[in-house]
Amino acid sequence: VKRRHLGAEDTSPAARAELEPGVGRRADAVIATCSDEAAELVRAGVDAARITVIPCGVDIEHFTPRSDEPDNADADRPMHVMVVGRLVPRKGVDLAIEAVGILARRGHRDVELVVVGGSGDAASGADDP
């Protein structure tokens, strides 16, 4: 699924794409992030009964705003933004940097951005999740 949507932007090693269907067929359980990915896995020969779809995202019932106050109500409290992933364009580190700028313009003066990730060197495959 990823290769179809990303095309040339996909930095995963070709060997990974070749090996994944076999790994999926031998796995006791497989997690897909959407129904399209689950369907792709079934087409690759993975038993649908062993696939569970768990969407990416945030549980908005668990993670809710601290209050109904305007955006700048917590402007005096430190904010921490973290991005975890390989350092490749499609992981969106640029969006996190932009978001920190937006927070600063909205009055949040004590904002820390932490970026955690590997080199993104697709040739080695060492950093490819």
PDB file of C-alpha atoms in Angstrom:
ATOM      1  CA  VAL A   1       0.000   0.000   0.000  1.00  0.00           C
ATOM      2  CA  LYS A   2       2.775   2.396   0.958  1.00  0.00           C
ATOM      3  CA  ARG A   3       4.608   1.927  -2.333  1.00  0.00           C
ATOM      4  CA  ARG A   4       1.441   2.554  -4.321  1.00  0.00           C
ATOM      5  CA  HIS A   5       0.763   5.862  -2.565  1.00  0.00           C
ATOM      6  CA  LEU A   6       4.337   7.121  -2.234  1.00  0.00           C
ATOM      7  CA  GLY A   7       5.841   5.875  -5.493  1.00  0.00           C
ATOM      8  CA  ALA A   8       9.332   7.323  -5.898  1.00  0.00           C
ATOM      9  CA  GLU A   9       9.028   9.005  -2.477  1.00  0.00           C
ATOM     10  CA  ASP A  10       9.152   5.582  -0.762  1.00  0.00           C
ATOM     11  CA  THR A  11      12.620   5.177   0.710  1.00  0.00           C
ATOM     12  CA  SER A  12      12.162   1.568   1.825  1.00  0.00           C
ATOM     13  CA  PRO A  13      14.688  -0.901   0.406  1.00  0.00           C
ATOM     14  CA  ALA A  14      13.293  -2.973  -2.498  1.00  0.00           C
ATOM     15  CA  ALA A  15      14.236  -6.172  -0.647  1.00  0.00           C
ATOM     16  CA  ARG A  16      11.868  -5.200   2.146  1.00  0.00           C
ATOM     17  CA  ALA A  17       8.904  -5.033  -0.242  1.00  0.00           C
ATOM     18  CA  GLU A  18       9.857  -8.422  -1.659  1.00  0.00           C
ATOM     19  CA  LEU A  19      10.159 -10.066   1.775  1.00  0.00           C
ATOM     20  CA  GLU A  20       7.108  -8.590   3.509  1.00  0.00           C
ATOM     21  CA  PRO A  21       4.427 -10.812   1.887  1.00  0.00           C
ATOM     22  CA  GLY A  22       6.252 -13.980   2.976  1.00  0.00           C
ATOM     23  CA  VAL A  23       6.686 -12.652   6.488  1.00  0.00           C
ATOM     24  CA  GLY A  24       2.987 -11.815   6.615  1.00  0.00           C
ATOM     25  CA  ARG A  25       1.987 -15.291   5.450  1.00  0.00           C
ATOM     26  CA  ARG A  26       4.092 -16.903   8.209  1.00  0.00           C
ATOM     27  CA  ALA A  27       3.061 -14.530  11.018  1.00  0.00           C
ATOM     28  CA  ASP A  28       0.582 -15.601  13.684  1.00  0.00           C
ATOM     29  CA  ALA A  29      -0.986 -12.133  13.602  1.00  0.00           C
ATOM     30  CA  VAL A  30      -0.611  -9.067  11.388  1.00  0.00           C
ATOM     31  CA  ILE A  31      -1.569  -5.470  12.171  1.00  0.00           C
ATOM     32  CA  ALA A  32      -2.673  -3.216   9.312  1.00  0.00           C
ATOM     33  CA  THR A  33      -3.224   0.522   9.732  1.00  0.00           C
ATOM     34  CA  CYS A  34      -6.235   0.721   7.392  1.00  0.00           C
ATOM     35  CA  SER A  35      -8.660  -1.485   5.467  1.00  0.00           C
ATOM     36  CA  ASP A  36      -6.807  -0.794   2.190  1.00  0.00           C
ATOM     37  CA  GLU A  37      -3.601  -2.126   3.726  1.00  0.00           C
ATOM     38  CA  ALA A  38      -5.466  -5.188   5.027  1.00  0.00           C
ATOM     39  CA  ALA A  39      -6.875  -5.844   1.542  1.00  0.00           C
ATOM     40  CA  GLU A  40      -3.386  -5.508   0.052  1.00  0.00           C
ATOM     41  CA  LEU A  41      -2.081  -8.051   2.575  1.00  0.00           C
ATOM     42  CA  VAL A  42      -4.872 -10.475   1.673  1.00  0.00           C
ATOM     43  CA  ARG A  43      -3.957 -10.098  -2.030  1.00  0.00           C
ATOM     44  CA  ALA A  44      -0.366 -10.917  -1.025  1.00  0.00           C
ATOM     45  CA  GLY A  45      -1.587 -14.188   0.495  1.00  0.00           C
ATOM     46  CA  VAL A  46      -2.001 -13.290   4.163  1.00  0.00           C
ATOM     47  CA  ASP A  47      -4.976 -15.024   5.836  1.00  0.00           C
ATOM     48  CA  ALA A  48      -7.606 -12.329   6.496  1.00  0.00           C
ATOM     49  CA  ALA A  49      -8.496 -13.972   9.820  1.00  0.00           C
ATOM     50  CA  ARG A  50      -5.009 -13.131  11.137  1.00  0.00           C
ATOM     51  CA  ILE A  51      -5.192  -9.438  10.177  1.00  0.00           C
ATOM     52  CA  THR A  52      -6.343  -6.812  12.675  1.00  0.00           C
ATOM     53  CA  VAL A  53      -6.819  -3.197  11.608  1.00  0.00           C
ATOM     54  CA  ILE A  54      -5.539  -0.660  14.151  1.00  0.00           C
ATOM     55  CA  PRO A  55      -5.664   2.841  12.656  1.00  0.00           C
ATOM     56  CA  CYS A  56      -2.865   5.333  13.194  1.00  0.00           C
ATOM     57  CA  GLY A  57      -3.920   8.318  15.194  1.00  0.00           C
ATOM     58  CA  VAL A  58      -4.772   9.591  18.618  1.00  0.00           C
ATOM     59  CA  ASP A  59      -7.514   8.418  20.974  1.00  0.00           C
ATOM     60  CA  ILE A  60      -9.406  11.711  21.241  1.00  0.00           C
ATOM     61  CA  GLU A  61     -11.479  10.411  24.146  1.00  0.00           C
ATOM     62  CA  HIS A  62      -8.289   9.840  26.166  1.00  0.00           C
ATOM     63  CA  PHE A  63      -6.267  12.839  24.950  1.00  0.00           C
ATOM     64  CA  THR A  64      -8.409  15.936  25.331  1.00  0.00           C
ATOM     65  CA  PRO A  65      -7.643  19.617  25.926  1.00  0.00           C
ATOM     66  CA  ARG A  66      -7.007  20.528  29.560  1.00  0.00           C
ATOM     67  CA  SER A  67      -9.676  23.202  29.395  1.00  0.00           C
ATOM     68  CA  ASP A  68     -12.082  25.034  27.145  1.00  0.00           C
ATOM     69  CA  GLU A  69     -10.058  28.233  27.532  1.00  0.00           C
ATOM     70  CA  PRO A  70      -8.694  30.002  24.426  1.00  0.00           C
ATOM     71  CA  ASP A  71      -5.451  28.781  22.804  1.00  0.00           C
ATOM     72  CA  ASN A  72      -3.247  31.128  24.839  1.00  0.00           C
ATOM     73  CA  ALA A  73      -4.614  30.062  28.263  1.00  0.00           C
ATOM     74  CA  ASP A  74      -1.564  27.873  28.882  1.00  0.00           C
ATOM     75  CA  ALA A  75       0.914  30.211  27.197  1.00  0.00           C
ATOM     76  CA  ASP A  76       2.982  30.513  30.382  1.00  0.00           C
ATOM     77  CA  ARG A  77       3.482  26.725  30.659  1.00  0.00           C
ATOM     78  CA  PRO A  78       6.331  25.007  28.791  1.00  0.00           C
ATOM     79  CA  MET A  79       5.263  22.981  25.758  1.00  0.00           C
ATOM     80  CA  HIS A  80       7.097  19.975  24.402  1.00  0.00           C
ATOM     81  CA  VAL A  81       6.638  18.713  20.846  1.00  0.00           C
ATOM     82  CA  MET A  82       8.305  15.462  19.818  1.00  0.00           C
ATOM     83  CA  VAL A  83       8.722  13.827  16.421  1.00  0.00           C
ATOM     84  CA  VAL A  84       9.945  10.237  16.255  1.00  0.00           C
ATOM     85  CA  GLY A  85      10.833   8.696  12.900  1.00  0.00           C
ATOM     86  CA  ARG A  86      13.453   8.367  10.226  1.00  0.00           C
ATOM     87  CA  LEU A  87      14.808  11.689   9.040  1.00  0.00           C
ATOM     88  CA  VAL A  88      13.285  11.591   5.571  1.00  0.00           C
ATOM     89  CA  PRO A  89      10.953  14.212   4.054  1.00  0.00           C
ATOM     90  CA  ARG A  90       7.814  12.061   4.179  1.00  0.00           C
ATOM     91  CA  LYS A  91       7.983  11.783   7.987  1.00  0.00           C
ATOM     92  CA  GLY A  92       6.959  15.440   8.334  1.00  0.00           C
ATOM     93  CA  VAL A  93       9.663  16.985  10.511  1.00  0.00           C
ATOM     94  CA  ASP A  94       9.137  20.166   8.483  1.00  0.00           C
ATOM     95  CA  LEU A  95       5.501  20.222   9.623  1.00  0.00           C
ATOM     96  CA  ALA A  96       6.566  19.939  13.265  1.00  0.00           C
ATOM     97  CA  ILE A  97       8.930  22.885  12.810  1.00  0.00           C
ATOM     98  CA  GLU A  98       6.105  24.863  11.211  1.00  0.00           C
ATOM     99  CA  ALA A  99       3.748  23.899  14.075  1.00  0.00           C
ATOM    100  CA  VAL A 100       6.227  25.175  16.674  1.00  0.00           C
ATOM    101  CA  GLY A 101       6.325  28.481  14.796  1.00  0.00           C
ATOM    102  CA  ILE A 102       2.527  28.663  14.856  1.00  0.00           C
ATOM    103  CA  LEU A 103       2.508  27.972  18.596  1.00  0.00           C
ATOM    104  CA  ALA A 104       5.035  30.759  19.148  1.00  0.00           C
ATOM    105  CA  ARG A 105       2.941  33.200  17.107  1.00  0.00           C
ATOM    106  CA  ARG A 106      -0.092  32.250  19.232  1.00  0.00           C
ATOM    107  CA  GLY A 107       1.741  33.285  22.374  1.00  0.00           C
ATOM    108  CA  HIS A 108       3.423  30.064  23.495  1.00  0.00           C
ATOM    109  CA  ARG A 109       6.938  31.379  24.134  1.00  0.00           C
ATOM    110  CA  ASP A 110       8.439  28.335  25.880  1.00  0.00           C
ATOM    111  CA  VAL A 111       8.177  25.627  23.213  1.00  0.00           C
ATOM    112  CA  GLU A 112      10.727  22.851  22.803  1.00  0.00           C
ATOM    113  CA  LEU A 113      10.905  20.669  19.677  1.00  0.00           C
ATOM    114  CA  VAL A 114      12.675  17.329  20.070  1.00  0.00           C
ATOM    115  CA  VAL A 115      13.418  15.310  16.931  1.00  0.00           C
ATOM    116  CA  VAL A 116      14.388  11.660  17.396  1.00  0.00           C
ATOM    117  CA  GLY A 117      15.342   9.532  14.408  1.00  0.00           C
ATOM    118  CA  GLY A 118      17.895   7.687  12.382  1.00  0.00           C
ATOM    119  CA  SER A 119      19.753   8.756   9.306  1.00  0.00           C
ATOM    120  CA  GLY A 120      17.082   7.697   6.856  1.00  0.00           C
ATOM    121  CA  ASP A 121      19.755   5.947   4.787  1.00  0.00           C
ATOM    122  CA  ALA A 122      17.555   3.628   2.705  1.00  0.00           C
ATOM    123  CA  ALA A 123      20.585   1.943   1.157  1.00  0.00           C
ATOM    124  CA  SER A 124      21.577   0.366   4.448  1.00  0.00           C
ATOM    125  CA  GLY A 125      18.056  -0.485   5.557  1.00  0.00           C
ATOM    126  CA  ALA A 126      19.289  -0.189   9.131  1.00  0.00           C
ATOM    127  CA  ASP A 127      16.963   2.689   9.965  1.00  0.00           C
ATOM    128  CA  ASP A 128      13.929   1.508   7.996  1.00  0.00           C
ATOM    129  CA  PRO A 129      11.050   0.636  10.351  1.00  0.00           C
TER     130      PRO A 129
END
